Tab-separated table of C-alpha atoms in Angstrom:
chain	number	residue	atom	x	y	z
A	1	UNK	CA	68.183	-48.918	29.336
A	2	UNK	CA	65.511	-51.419	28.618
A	3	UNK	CA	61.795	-50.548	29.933
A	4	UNK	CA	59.477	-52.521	31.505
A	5	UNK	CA	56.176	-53.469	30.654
A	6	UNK	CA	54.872	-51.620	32.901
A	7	UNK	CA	55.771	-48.499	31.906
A	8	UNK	CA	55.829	-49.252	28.540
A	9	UNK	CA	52.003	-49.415	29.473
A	10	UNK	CA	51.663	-45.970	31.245
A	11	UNK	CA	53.376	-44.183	28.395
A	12	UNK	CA	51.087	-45.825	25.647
A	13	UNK	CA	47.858	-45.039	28.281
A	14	UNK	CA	49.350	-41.087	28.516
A	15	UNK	CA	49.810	-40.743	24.690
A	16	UNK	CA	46.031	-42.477	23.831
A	17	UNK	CA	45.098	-39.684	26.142
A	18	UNK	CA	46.730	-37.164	24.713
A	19	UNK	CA	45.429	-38.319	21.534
A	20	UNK	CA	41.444	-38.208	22.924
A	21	UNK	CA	42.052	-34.925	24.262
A	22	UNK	CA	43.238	-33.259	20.780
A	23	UNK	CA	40.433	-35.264	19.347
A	24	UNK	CA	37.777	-33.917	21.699
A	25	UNK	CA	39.123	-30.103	20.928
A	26	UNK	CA	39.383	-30.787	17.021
A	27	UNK	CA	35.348	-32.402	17.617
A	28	UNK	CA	34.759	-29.336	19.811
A	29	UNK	CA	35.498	-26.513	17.796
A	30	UNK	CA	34.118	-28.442	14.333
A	31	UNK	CA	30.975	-29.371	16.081
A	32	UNK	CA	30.975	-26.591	18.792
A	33	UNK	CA	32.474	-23.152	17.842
A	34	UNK	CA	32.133	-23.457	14.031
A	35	UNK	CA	28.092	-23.322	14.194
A	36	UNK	CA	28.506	-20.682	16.978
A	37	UNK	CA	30.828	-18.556	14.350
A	38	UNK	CA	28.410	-18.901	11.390
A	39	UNK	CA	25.433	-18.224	13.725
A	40	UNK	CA	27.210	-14.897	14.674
A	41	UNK	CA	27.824	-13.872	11.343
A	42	UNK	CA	24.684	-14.680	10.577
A	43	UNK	CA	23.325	-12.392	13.030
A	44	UNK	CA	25.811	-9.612	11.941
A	45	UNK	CA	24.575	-10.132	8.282
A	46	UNK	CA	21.014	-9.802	9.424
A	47	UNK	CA	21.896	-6.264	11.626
A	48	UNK	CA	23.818	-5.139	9.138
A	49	UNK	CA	20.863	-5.280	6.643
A	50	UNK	CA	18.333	-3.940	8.731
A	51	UNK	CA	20.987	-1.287	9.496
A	52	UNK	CA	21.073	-0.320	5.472
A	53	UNK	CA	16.826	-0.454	5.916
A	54	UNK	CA	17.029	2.044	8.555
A	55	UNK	CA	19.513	4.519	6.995
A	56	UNK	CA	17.307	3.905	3.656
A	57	UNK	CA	13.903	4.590	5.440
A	58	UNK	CA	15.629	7.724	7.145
A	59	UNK	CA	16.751	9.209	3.788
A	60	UNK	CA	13.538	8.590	2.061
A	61	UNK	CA	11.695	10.559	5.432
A	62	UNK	CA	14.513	13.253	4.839
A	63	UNK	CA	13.876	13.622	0.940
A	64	UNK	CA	10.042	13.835	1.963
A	65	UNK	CA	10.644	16.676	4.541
A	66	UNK	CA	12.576	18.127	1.687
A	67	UNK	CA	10.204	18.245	-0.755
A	68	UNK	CA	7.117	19.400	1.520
A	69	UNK	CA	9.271	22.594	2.754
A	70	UNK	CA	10.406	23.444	-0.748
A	71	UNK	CA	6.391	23.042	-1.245
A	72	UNK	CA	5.589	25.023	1.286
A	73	UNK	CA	8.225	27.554	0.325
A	74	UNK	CA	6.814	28.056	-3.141
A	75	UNK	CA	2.565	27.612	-2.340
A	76	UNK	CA	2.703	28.971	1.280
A	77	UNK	CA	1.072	26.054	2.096
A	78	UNK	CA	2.598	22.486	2.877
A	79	UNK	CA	-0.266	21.110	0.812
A	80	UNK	CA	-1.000	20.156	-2.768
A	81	UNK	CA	-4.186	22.143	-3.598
A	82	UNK	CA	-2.280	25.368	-5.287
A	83	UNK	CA	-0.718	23.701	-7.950
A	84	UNK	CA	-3.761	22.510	-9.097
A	85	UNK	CA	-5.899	24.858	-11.571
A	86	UNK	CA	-8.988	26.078	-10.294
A	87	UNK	CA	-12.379	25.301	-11.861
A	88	UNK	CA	-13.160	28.216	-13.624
A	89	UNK	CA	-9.819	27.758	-15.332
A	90	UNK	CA	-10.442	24.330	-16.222
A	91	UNK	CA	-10.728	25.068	-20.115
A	92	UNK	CA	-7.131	25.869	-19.911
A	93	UNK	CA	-6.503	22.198	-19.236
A	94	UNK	CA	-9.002	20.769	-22.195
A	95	UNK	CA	-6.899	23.188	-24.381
A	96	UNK	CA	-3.878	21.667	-23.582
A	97	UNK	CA	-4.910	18.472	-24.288
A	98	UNK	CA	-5.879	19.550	-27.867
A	99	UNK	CA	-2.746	21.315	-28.150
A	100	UNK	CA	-0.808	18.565	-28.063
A	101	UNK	CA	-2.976	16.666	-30.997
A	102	UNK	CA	-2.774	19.722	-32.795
A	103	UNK	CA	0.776	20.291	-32.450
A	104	UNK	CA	1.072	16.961	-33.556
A	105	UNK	CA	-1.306	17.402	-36.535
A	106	UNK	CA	-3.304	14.410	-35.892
A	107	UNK	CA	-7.261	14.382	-35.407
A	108	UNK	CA	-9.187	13.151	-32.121
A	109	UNK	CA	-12.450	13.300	-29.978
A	110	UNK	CA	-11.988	14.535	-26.478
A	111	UNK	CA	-14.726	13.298	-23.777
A	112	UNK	CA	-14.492	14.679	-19.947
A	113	UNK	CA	-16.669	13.557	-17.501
A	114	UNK	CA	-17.572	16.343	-14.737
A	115	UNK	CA	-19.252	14.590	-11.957
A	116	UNK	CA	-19.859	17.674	-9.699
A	117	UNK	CA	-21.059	19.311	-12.866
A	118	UNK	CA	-23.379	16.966	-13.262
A	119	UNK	CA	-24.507	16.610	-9.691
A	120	UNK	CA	-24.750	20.823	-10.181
A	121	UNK	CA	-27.259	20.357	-13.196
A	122	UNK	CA	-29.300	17.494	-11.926
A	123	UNK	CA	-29.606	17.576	-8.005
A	124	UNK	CA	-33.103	16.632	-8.204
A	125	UNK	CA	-31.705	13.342	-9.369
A	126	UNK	CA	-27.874	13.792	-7.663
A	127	UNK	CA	-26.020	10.624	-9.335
A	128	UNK	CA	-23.490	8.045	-6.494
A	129	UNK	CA	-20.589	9.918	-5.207
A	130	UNK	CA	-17.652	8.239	-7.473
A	131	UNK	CA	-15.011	6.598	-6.234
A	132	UNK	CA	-11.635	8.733	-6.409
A	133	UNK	CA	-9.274	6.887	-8.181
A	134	UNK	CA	-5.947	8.233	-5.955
A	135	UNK	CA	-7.755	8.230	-2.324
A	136	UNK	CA	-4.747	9.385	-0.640
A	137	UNK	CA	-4.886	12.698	-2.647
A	138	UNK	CA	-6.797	15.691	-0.679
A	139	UNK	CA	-7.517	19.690	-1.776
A	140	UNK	CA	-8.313	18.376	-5.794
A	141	UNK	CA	-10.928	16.909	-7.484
A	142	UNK	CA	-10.111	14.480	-10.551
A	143	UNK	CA	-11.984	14.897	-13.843
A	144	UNK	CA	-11.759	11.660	-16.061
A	145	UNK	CA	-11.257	11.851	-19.714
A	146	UNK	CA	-10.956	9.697	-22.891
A	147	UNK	CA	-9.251	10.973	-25.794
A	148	UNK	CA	-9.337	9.229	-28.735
A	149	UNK	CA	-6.143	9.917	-31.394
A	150	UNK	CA	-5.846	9.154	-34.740
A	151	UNK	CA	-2.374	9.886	-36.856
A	152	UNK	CA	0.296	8.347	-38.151
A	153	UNK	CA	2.715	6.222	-36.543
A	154	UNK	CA	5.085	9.306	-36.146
A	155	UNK	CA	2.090	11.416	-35.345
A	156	UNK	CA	1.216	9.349	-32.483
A	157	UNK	CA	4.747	9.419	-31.144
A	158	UNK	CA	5.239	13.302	-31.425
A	159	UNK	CA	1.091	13.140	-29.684
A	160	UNK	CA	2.091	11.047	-26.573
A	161	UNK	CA	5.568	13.161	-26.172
A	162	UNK	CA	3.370	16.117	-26.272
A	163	UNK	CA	1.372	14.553	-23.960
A	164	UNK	CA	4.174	14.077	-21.437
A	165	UNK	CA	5.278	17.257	-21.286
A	166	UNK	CA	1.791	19.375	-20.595
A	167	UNK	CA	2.402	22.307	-18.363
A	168	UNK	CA	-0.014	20.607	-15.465
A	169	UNK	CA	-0.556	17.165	-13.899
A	170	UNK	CA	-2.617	14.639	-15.736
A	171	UNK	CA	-2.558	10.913	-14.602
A	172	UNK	CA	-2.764	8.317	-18.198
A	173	UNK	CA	-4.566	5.485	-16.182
A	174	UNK	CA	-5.004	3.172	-19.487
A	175	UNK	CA	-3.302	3.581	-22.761
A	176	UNK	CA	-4.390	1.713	-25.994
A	177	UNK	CA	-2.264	1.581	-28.950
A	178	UNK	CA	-3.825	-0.503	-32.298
A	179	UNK	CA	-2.197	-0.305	-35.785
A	180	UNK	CA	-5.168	0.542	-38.674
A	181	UNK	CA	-5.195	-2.022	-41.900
A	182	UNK	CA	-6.874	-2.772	-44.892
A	183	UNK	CA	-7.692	-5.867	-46.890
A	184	UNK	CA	-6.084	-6.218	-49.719
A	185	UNK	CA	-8.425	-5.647	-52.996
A	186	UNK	CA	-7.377	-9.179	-54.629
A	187	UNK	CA	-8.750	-12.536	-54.042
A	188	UNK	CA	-7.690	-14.029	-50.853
A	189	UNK	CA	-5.036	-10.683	-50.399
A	190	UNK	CA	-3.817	-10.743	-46.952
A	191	UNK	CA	-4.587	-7.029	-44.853
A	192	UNK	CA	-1.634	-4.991	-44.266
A	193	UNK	CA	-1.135	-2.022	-41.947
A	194	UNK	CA	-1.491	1.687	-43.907
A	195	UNK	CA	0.998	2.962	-41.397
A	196	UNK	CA	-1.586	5.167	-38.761
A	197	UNK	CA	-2.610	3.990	-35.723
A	198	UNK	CA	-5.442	4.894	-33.803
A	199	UNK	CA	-4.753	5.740	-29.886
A	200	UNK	CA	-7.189	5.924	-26.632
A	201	UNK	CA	-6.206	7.258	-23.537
A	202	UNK	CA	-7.881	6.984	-20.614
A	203	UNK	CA	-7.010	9.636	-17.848
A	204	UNK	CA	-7.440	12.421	-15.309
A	205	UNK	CA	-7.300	15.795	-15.073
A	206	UNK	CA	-7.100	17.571	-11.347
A	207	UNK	CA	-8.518	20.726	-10.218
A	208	UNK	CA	-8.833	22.570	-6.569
A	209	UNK	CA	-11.407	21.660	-4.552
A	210	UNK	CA	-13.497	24.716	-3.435
């Protein structure tokens, strides 16, 4: 059977329509649906990461409630103050700081500055309330120290491992390591490095507040 023109018209118009309509849906969901996908999973990335924040922040509460009533358990008190030493009992800390340069078998000058000592001795002249270096820190008073050390290099090593381990809480704020050398006794002889090393540490000691 032989078709008219006609129709051999209509069926061309139906299949170019056919052909914008699956052109319009493959535009639709490229341009359309696609952005709308990645926008969701954007949006799930970014809940599922504040999510993790959350469940982070919680834990970090929870380990802090932890801590305070295992403080609170030990002191009696869900504050700091009684693991400080008193003041009366402060001597106990200088002599662990000179413990640990004597176990180390080095030498060293030890300088603490009491400021409520000094206010104590001189009110008539009562020096500018210092600054406390950790504000957030209530019941304890910081005393600031320099030691100065002076060993060898192995010395100094077994000094600031001593250091760390002191039966009480100290806070090194500035440490300062320099190697000691010598010029050379000929002519134009370079200086080399006699193998000690002198160390200053600046720090804090803490004791209860009355």
């Amino acid at each position: 059977m032989t078709l008219s023109p006609l129709n051999s018209f209509h069926q061309a118009r139906i299949a170019l329509t056919i052909g914008a309509i699956i052109v319009a849906s493959a535009l639709l969901v490229f341009f359309g649906l696609l952005p709308q996908t990645d926008a969701v999973s954007s949006i799930k990335s970014e809940i599922d990461q504040k999510q993790q924040r959350i469940a982070q922040v919680r834990s970090e509460i929870q380990s802090y409630q932890e801590v305070q009533a295992n403080l609170k358990k030990l002191t009696g008190s869900d504050t700091m103050p009684e693991i400080f030493s008193k003041r009366e009992n402060v001597l106990t800390l200088i002599e662990g700081l000179e413990g640990a340069v004597a176990r180390s078998a080095g030498s060293h000058t030890l300088v603490l500055t009491d400021h409520e000592e000094q206010a104590a001795v001189s009110a008539s002249s009562k020096p500018p309330a210092r600054q406390a270096v950790i504000k957030e820190l209530t019941g304890a008073e910081e005393i600031p120290y320099q030691l100065d050390y002076f060993g060898s290099y192995r010395q100094t090593v077994n000094f600031l491992l001593y250091l760390e381990n002191l039966p009480f809480i100290t806070r090194v704020g500035k440490l300062s390591l320099a190697a000691e050398s010598v010029q050379s006794s000929e002519p134009g002889g370079d200086t080399r490095n006699t193998g000690n090393a002198f160390t200053q540490v600046d720090g804090l000691l803490f004791i209860q507040k009355p």
